mmCIF file of C-alpha atoms and ligand atoms in Angstrom:
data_model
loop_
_atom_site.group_PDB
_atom_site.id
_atom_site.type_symbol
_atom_site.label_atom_id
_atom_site.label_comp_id
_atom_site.label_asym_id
_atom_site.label_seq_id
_atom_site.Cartn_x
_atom_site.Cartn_y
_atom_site.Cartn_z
ATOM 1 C CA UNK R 1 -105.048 -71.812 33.780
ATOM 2 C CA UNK R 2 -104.281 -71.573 30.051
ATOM 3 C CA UNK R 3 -105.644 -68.435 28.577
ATOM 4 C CA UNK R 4 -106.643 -65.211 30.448
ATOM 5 C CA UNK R 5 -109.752 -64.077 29.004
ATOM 6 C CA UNK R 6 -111.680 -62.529 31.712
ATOM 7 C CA UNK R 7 -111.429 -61.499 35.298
ATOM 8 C CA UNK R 8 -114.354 -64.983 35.548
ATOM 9 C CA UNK R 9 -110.852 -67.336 34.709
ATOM 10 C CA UNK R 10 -109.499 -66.162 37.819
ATOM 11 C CA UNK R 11 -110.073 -67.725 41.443
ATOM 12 C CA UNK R 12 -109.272 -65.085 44.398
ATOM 13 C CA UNK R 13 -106.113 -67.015 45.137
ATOM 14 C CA UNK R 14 -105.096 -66.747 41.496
ATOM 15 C CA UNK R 15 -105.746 -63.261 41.874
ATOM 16 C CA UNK R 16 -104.103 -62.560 44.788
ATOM 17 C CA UNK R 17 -101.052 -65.026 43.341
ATOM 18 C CA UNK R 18 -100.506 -63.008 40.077
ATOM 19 C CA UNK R 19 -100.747 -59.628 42.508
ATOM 20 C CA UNK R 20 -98.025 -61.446 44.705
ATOM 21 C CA UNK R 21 -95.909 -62.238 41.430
ATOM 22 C CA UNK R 22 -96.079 -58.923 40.567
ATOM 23 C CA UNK R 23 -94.482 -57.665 43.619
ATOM 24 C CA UNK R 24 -91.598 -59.705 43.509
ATOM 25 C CA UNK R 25 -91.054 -59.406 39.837
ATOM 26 C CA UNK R 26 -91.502 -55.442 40.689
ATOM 27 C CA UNK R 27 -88.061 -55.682 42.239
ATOM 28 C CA UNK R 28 -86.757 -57.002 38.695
ATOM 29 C CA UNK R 29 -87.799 -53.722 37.099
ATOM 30 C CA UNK R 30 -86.459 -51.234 39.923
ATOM 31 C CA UNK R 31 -82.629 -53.337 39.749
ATOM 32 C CA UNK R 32 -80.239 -51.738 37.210
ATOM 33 C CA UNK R 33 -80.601 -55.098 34.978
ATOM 34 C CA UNK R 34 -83.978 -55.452 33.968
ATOM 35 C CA UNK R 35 -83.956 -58.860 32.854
ATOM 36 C CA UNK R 36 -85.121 -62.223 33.984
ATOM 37 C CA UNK R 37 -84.291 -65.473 31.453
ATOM 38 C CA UNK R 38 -87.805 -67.105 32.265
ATOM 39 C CA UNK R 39 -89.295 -67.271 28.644
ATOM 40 C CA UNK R 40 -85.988 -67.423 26.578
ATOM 41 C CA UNK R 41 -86.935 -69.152 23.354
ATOM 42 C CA UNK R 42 -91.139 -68.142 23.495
ATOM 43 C CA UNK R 43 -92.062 -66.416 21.142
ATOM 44 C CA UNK R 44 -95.138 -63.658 22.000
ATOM 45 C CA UNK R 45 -97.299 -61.989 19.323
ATOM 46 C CA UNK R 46 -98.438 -58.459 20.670
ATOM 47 C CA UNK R 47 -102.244 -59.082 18.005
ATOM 48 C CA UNK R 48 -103.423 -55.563 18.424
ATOM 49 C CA UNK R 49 -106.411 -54.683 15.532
ATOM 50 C CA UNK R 50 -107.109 -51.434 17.792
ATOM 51 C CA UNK R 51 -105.737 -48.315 18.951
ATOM 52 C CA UNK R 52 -103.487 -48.874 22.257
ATOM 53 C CA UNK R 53 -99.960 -47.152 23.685
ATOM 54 C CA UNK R 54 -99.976 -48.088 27.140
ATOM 55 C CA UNK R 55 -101.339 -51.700 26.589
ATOM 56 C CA UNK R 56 -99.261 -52.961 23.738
ATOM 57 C CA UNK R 57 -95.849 -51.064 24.719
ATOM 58 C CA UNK R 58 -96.379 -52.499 27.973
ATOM 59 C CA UNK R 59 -97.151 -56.066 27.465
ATOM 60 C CA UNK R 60 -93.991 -55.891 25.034
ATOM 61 C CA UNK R 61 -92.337 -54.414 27.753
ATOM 62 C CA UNK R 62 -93.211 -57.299 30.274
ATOM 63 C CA UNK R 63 -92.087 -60.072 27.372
ATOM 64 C CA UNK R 64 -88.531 -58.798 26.946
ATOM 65 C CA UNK R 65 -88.168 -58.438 30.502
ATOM 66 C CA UNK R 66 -88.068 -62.063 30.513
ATOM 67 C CA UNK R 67 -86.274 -62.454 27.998
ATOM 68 C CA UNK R 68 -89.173 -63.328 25.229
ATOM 69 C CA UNK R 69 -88.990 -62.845 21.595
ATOM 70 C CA UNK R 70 -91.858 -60.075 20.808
ATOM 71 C CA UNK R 71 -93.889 -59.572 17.099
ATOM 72 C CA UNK R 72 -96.041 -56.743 17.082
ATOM 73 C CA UNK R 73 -98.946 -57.109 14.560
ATOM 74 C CA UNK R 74 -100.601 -53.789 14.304
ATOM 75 C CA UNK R 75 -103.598 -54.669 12.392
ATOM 76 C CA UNK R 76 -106.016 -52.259 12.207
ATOM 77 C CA UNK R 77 -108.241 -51.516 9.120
ATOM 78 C CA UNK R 78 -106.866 -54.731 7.937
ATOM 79 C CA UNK R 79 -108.824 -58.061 7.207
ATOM 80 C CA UNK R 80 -108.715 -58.708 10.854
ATOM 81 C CA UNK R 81 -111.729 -57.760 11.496
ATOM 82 C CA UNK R 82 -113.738 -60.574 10.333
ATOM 83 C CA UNK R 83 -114.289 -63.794 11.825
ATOM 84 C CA UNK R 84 -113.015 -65.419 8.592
ATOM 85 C CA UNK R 85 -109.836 -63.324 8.593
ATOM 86 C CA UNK R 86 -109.069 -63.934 12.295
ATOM 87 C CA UNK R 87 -109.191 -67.957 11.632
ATOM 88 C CA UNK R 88 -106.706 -66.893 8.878
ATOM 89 C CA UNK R 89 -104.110 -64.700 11.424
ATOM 90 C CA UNK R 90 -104.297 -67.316 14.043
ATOM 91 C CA UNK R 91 -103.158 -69.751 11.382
ATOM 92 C CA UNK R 92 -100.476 -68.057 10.333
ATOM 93 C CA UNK R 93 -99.896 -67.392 14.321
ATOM 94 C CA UNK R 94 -99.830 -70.880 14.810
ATOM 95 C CA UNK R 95 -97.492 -71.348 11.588
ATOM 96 C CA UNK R 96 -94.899 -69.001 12.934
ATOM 97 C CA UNK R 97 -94.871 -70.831 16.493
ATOM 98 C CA UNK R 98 -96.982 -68.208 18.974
ATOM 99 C CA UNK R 99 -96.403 -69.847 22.085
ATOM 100 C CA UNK R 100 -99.075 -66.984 23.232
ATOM 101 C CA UNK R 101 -100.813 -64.668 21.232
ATOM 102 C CA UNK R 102 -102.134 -60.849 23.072
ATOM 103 C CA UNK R 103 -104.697 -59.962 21.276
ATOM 104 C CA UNK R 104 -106.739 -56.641 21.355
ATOM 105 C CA UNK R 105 -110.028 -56.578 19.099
ATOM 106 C CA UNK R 106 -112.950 -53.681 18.655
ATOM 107 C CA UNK R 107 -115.495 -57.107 18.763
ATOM 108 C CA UNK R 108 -116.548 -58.180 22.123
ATOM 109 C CA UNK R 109 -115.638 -62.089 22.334
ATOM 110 C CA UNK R 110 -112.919 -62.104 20.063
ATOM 111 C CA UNK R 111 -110.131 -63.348 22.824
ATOM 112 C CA UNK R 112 -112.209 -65.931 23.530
ATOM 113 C CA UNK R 113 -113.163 -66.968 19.844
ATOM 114 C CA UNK R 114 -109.431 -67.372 19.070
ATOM 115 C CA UNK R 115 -108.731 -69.413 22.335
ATOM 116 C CA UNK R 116 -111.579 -72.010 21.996
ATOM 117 C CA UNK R 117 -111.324 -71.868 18.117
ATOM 118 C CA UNK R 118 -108.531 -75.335 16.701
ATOM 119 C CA UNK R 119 -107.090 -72.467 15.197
ATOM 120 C CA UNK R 120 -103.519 -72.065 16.918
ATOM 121 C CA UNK R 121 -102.820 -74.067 20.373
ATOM 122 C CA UNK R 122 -100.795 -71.177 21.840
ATOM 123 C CA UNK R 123 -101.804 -69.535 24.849
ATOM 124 C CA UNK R 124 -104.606 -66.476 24.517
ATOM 125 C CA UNK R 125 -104.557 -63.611 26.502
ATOM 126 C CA UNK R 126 -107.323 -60.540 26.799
ATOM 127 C CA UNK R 127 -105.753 -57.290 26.006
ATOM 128 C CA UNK R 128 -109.656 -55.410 25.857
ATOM 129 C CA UNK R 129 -111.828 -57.193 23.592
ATOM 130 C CA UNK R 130 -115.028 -54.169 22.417
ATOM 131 C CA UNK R 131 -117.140 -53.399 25.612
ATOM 132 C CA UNK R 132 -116.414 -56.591 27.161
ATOM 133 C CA UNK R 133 -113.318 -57.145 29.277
ATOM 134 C CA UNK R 134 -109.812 -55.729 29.811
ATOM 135 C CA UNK R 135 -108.463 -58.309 32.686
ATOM 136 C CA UNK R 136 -104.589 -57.105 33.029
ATOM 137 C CA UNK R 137 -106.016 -54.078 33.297
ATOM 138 C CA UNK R 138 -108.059 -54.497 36.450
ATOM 139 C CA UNK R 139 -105.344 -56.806 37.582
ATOM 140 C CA UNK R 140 -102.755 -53.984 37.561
ATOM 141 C CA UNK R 141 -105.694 -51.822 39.123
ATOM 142 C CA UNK R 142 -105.411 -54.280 41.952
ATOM 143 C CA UNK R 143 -102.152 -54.468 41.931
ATOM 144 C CA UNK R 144 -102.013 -50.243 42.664
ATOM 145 C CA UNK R 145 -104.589 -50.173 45.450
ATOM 146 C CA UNK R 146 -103.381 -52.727 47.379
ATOM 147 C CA UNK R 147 -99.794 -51.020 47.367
ATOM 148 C CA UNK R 148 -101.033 -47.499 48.526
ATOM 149 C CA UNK R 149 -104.274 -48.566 50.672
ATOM 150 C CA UNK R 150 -103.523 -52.366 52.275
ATOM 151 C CA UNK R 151 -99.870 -52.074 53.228
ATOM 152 C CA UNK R 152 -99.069 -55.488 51.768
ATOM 153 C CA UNK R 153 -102.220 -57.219 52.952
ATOM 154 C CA UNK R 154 -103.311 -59.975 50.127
ATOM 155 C CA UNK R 155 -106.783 -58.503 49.195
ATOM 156 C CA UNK R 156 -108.751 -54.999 48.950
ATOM 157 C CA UNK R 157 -111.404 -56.494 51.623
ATOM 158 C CA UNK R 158 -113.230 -53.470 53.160
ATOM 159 C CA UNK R 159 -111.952 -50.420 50.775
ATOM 160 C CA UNK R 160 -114.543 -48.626 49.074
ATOM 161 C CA UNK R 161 -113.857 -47.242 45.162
ATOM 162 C CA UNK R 162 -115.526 -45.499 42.627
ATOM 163 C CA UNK R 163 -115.767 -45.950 38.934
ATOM 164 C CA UNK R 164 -116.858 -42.504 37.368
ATOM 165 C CA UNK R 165 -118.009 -42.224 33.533
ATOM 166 C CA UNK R 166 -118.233 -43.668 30.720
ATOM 167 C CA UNK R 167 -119.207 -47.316 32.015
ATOM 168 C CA UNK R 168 -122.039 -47.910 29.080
ATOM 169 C CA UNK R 169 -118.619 -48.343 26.503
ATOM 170 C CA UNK R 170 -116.010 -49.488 29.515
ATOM 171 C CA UNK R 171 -114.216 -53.014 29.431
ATOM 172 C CA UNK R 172 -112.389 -51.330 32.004
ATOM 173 C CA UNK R 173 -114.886 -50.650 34.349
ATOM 174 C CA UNK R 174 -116.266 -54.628 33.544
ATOM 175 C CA UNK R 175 -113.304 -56.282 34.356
ATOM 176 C CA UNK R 176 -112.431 -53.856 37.612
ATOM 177 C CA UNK R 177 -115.845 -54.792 38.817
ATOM 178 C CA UNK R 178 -115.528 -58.397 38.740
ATOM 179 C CA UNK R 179 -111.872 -58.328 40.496
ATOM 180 C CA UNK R 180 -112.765 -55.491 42.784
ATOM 181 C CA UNK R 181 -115.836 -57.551 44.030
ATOM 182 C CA UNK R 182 -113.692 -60.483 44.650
ATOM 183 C CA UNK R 183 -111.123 -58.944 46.109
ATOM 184 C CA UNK R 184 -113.487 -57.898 49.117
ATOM 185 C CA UNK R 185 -113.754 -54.110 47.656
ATOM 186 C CA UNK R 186 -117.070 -52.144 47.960
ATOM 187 C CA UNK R 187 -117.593 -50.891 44.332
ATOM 188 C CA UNK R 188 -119.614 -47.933 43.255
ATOM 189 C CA UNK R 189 -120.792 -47.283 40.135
ATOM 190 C CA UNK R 190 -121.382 -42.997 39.256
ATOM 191 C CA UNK R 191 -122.369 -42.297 35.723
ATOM 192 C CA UNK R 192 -125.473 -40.596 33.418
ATOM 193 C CA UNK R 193 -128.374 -43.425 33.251
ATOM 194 C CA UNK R 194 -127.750 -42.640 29.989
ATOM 195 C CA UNK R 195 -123.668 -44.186 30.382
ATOM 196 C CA UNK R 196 -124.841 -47.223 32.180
ATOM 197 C CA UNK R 197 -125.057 -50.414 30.684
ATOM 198 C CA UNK R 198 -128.209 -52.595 30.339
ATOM 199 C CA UNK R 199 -128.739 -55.086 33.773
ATOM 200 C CA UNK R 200 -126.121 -52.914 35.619
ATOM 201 C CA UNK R 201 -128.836 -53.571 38.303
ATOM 202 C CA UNK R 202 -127.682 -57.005 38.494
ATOM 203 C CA UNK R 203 -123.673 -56.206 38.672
ATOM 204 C CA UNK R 204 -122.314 -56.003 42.601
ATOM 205 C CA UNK R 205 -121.814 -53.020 42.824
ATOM 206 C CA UNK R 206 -123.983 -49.844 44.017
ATOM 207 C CA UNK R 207 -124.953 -47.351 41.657
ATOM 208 C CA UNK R 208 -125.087 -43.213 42.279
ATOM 209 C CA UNK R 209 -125.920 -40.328 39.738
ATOM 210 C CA UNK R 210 -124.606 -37.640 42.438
ATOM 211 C CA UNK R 211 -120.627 -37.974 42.531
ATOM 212 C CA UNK R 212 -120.654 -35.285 45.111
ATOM 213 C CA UNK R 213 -122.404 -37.422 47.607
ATOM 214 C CA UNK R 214 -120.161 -40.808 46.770
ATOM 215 C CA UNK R 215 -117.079 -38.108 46.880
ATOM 216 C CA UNK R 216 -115.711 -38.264 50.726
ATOM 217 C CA UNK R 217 -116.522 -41.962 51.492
ATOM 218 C CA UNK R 218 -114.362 -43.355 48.971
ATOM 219 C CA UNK R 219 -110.588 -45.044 49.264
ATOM 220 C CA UNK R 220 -110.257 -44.297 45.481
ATOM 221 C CA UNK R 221 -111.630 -42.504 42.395
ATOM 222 C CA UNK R 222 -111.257 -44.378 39.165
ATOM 223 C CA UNK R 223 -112.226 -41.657 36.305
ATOM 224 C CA UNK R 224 -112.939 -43.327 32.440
ATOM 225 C CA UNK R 225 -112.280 -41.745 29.608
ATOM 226 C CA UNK R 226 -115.667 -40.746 27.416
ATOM 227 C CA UNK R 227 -115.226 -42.732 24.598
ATOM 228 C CA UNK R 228 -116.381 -41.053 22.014
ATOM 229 C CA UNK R 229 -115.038 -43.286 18.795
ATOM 230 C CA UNK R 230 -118.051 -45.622 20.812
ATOM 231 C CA UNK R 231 -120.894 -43.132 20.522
ATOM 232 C CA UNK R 232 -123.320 -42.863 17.843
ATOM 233 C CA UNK R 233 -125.894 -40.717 19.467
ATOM 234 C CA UNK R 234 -125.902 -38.168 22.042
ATOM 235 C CA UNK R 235 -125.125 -39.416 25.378
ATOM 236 C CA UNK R 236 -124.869 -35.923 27.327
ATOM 237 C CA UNK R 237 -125.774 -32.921 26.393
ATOM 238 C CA UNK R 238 -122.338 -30.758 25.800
ATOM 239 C CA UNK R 239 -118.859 -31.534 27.118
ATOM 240 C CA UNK R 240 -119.239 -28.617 29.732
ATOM 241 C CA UNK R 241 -122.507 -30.211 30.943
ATOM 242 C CA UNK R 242 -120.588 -33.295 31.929
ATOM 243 C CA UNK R 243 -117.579 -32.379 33.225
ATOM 244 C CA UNK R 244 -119.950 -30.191 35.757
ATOM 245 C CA UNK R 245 -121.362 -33.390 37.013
ATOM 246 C CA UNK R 246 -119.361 -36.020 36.516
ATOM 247 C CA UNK R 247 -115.464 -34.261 35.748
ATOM 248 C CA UNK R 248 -112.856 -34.489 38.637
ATOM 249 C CA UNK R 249 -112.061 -31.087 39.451
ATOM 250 C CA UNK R 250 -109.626 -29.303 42.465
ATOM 251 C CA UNK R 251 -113.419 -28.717 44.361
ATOM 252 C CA UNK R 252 -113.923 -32.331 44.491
ATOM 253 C CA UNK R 253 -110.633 -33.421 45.195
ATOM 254 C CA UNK R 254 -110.561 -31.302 48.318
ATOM 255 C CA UNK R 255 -113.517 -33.327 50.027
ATOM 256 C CA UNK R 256 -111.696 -36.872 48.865
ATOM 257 C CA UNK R 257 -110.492 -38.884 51.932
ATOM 258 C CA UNK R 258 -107.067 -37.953 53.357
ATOM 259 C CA UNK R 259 -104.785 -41.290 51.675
ATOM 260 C CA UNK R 260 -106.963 -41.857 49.133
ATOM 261 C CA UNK R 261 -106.124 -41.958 45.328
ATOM 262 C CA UNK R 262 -107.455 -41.005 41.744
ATOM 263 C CA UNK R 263 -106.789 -43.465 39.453
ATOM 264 C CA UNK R 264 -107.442 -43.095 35.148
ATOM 265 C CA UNK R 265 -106.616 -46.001 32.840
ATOM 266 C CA UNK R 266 -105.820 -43.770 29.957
ATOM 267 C CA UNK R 267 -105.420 -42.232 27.383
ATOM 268 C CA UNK R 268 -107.128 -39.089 29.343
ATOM 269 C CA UNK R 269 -109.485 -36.926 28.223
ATOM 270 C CA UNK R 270 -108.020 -33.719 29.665
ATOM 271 C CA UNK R 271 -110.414 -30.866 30.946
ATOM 272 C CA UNK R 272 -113.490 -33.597 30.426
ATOM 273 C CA UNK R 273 -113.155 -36.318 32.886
ATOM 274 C CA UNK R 274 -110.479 -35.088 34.324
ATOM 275 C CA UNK R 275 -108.886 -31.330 34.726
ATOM 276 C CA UNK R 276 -105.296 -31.275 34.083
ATOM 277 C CA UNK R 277 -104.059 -29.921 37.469
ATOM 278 C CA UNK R 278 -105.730 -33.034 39.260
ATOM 279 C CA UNK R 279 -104.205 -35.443 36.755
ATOM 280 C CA UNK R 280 -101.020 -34.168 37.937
ATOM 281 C CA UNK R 281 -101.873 -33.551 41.503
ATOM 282 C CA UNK R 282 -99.862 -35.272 44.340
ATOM 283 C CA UNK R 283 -103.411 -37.763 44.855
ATOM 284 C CA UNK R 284 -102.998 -38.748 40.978
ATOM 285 C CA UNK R 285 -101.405 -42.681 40.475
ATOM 286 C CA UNK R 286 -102.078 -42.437 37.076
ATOM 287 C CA UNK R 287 -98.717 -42.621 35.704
ATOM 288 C CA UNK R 288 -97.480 -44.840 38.406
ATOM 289 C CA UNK R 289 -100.175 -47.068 36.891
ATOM 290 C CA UNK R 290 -98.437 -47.305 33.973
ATOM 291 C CA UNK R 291 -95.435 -48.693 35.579
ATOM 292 C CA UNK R 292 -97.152 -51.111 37.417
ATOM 293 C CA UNK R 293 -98.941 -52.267 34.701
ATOM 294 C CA UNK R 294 -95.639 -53.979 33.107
ATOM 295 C CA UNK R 295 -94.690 -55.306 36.789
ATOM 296 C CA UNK R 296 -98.423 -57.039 36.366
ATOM 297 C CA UNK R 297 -98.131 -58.255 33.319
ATOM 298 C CA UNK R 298 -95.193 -59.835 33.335
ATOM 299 C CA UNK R 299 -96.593 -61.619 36.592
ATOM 300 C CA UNK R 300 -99.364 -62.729 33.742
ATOM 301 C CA UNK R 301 -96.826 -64.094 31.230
ATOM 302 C CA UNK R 302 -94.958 -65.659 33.731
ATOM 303 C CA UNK R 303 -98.108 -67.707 35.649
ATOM 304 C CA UNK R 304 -99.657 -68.358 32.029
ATOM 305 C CA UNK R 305 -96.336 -69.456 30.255
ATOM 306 C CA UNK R 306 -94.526 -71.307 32.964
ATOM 307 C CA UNK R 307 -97.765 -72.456 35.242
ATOM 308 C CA UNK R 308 -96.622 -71.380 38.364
ATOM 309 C CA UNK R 309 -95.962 -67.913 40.045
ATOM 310 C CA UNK R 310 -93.181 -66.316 42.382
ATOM 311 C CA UNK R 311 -94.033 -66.631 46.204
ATOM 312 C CA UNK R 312 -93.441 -63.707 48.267
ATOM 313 C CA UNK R 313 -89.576 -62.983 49.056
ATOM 314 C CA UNK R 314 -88.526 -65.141 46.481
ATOM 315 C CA UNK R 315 -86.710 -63.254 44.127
ATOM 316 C CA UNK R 316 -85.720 -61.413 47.471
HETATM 317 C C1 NCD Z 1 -108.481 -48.490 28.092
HETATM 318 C C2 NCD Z 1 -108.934 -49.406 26.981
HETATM 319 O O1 NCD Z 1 -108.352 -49.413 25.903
HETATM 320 O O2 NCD Z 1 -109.870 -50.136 27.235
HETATM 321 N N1 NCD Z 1 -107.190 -48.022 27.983
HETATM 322 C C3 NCD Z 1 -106.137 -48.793 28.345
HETATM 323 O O3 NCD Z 1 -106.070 -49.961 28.054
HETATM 324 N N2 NCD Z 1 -105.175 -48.213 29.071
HETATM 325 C C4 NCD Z 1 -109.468 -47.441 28.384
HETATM 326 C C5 NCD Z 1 -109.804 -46.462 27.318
HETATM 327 O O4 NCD Z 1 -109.504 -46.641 26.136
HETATM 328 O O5 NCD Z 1 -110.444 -45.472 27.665
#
């Protein structure tokens, strides 16, 4: 495995392998030192031509932490955005020595244009490409379930999750579906018909209007943030409208499952999606996510950069 492009480049076992490097590089990230010397001398460009916090701070994050040299290109509203300009940034990548390149783009397919392009020969890796696919993402989604619901087992076989929102505009919601499915999870999908996507009918996943009724069978509630820099035309008919149907409120929370978790990629869309008490409630991993999220990705820099990962008790 060379690039990481979508959740489709991943086998379960490479899955469950990057999960499993995770966990051990975890304990590099609790210990007072938080260094490793894996990738001295590679140098990582953080390509971000979108908005992103969490994302780019963390996968600059998980480079230094092994000891990486990081450049953050920020380049949005910049010639990046054209297919002609991109051929240009990846040579200049390649003329600097990226020995990977994270890029984040507004156009779905761009990851994958620059890794099959002659462009640069570094390695590629998805940071959310448009609608299309956010792969470290769902991989540190994974990575949080199977901590709080499987006690240490390898997959997610036989947990049941929801993914509530916004899934029309969602590379979130894409890439957790394809990992969640073959991870053994039962997937549901509760949205608007108006905020699901074209041939969801064909995704694995069920598919309810009625969030209520999904509400105390699930293992987890993943809320997604509206996105309204996405919408050109009305997709719901006022904010309070939606947050009535769709919104995780205190009501709600009180018929979830007794273990089970709410979950929120951010950035949040407080008092929308979400109310602000549950975001901070004792269920909430949100920020937790956050922390796992550099644990995960430098489990991706590692596998991609050095072509192996960390077996269990390793680094023990
Ligand atoms: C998500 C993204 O950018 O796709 N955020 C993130 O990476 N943490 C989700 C979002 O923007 O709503």
């Amino acid at each position: 495995m060379r690039h990481l492009l979508s959740i489709n480049d991943l086998t379960q076992s490479e899955a469950v392998a990057i999960l499993d490097t995770a966990t051990e590089l975890a304990r590099v990230s609790d210990a007072p030192m938080k260094k490793l010397p894996t990738l001295r001398g590679r140098t990582i460009v953080n390509l971000f031509a979108e908005d992103s916090t969490r994302t780019r701070i963390s996968f600059e994050a998980a480079a230094k932490r092994l000891s990486a040299d990081v450049i953050n290109f920020s380049a949005k509203g910049s010639s990046v955005s054209k297919g002609e300009s991109l051929k240009d940034t990846a040579q200049t990548l390649q003329a600097m020595g990226a020995d990977a390149v994270i890029i984040r783009h507004q156009a779905s397919g761009a990851a994958h244009r620059l890794a099959t392009s002659q462009w640069m020969s570094g390695t590629v890796i998805n940071a959310g490409d448009g609608t299309h696919e956010h792969p470290s993402q769902a991989l540190l989604d994974a990575y949080t379930l199977r901590k709080h619901l499987m006690h240490g087992t390898k997959n997610l076989q036989g947990i049941h999750v929801a993914i509530v929102g916004d899934i029309l505009h969602s590379r979130v919601a894409r890439s957790n579906v394809l990992l969640l499915s073959k991870l053994g999870a039962k997937v549901t999908l509760v949205a608007p018909p108006t905020l699901l996507p074209v041939g969801v009918d064909s995704w694995p996943t069920s598919i309810s209007y009625d969030l209520d009724e999904v509400i105390p069978d699930i293992d987890a509630i993943m809320m997604l943030r509206v996105q309204s820099e996405r919408m050109n035309e009305l997709y719901f008919p006022n904010a309070r409208e939606y947050s009535r149907y769709f919104g995780l409120n205190t009501d709600r929370v009180k018929r979830m499952k007794k273990n089970s978790i709410i979950m929120h990629p951010g950035p949040m869309n407080r008092g929308l999606e979400i109310t602000a008490d549950v975001a901070d409630s004792a269920r909430s991993v949100i920020v937790e996510q956050v922390s796992n999220g550099v644990s995960v990705r430098m489990a991706i820099l590692y596998t991609l950069l050095t072509g192996e990962g960390i077996e269990s008790g390793a680094l023990a």
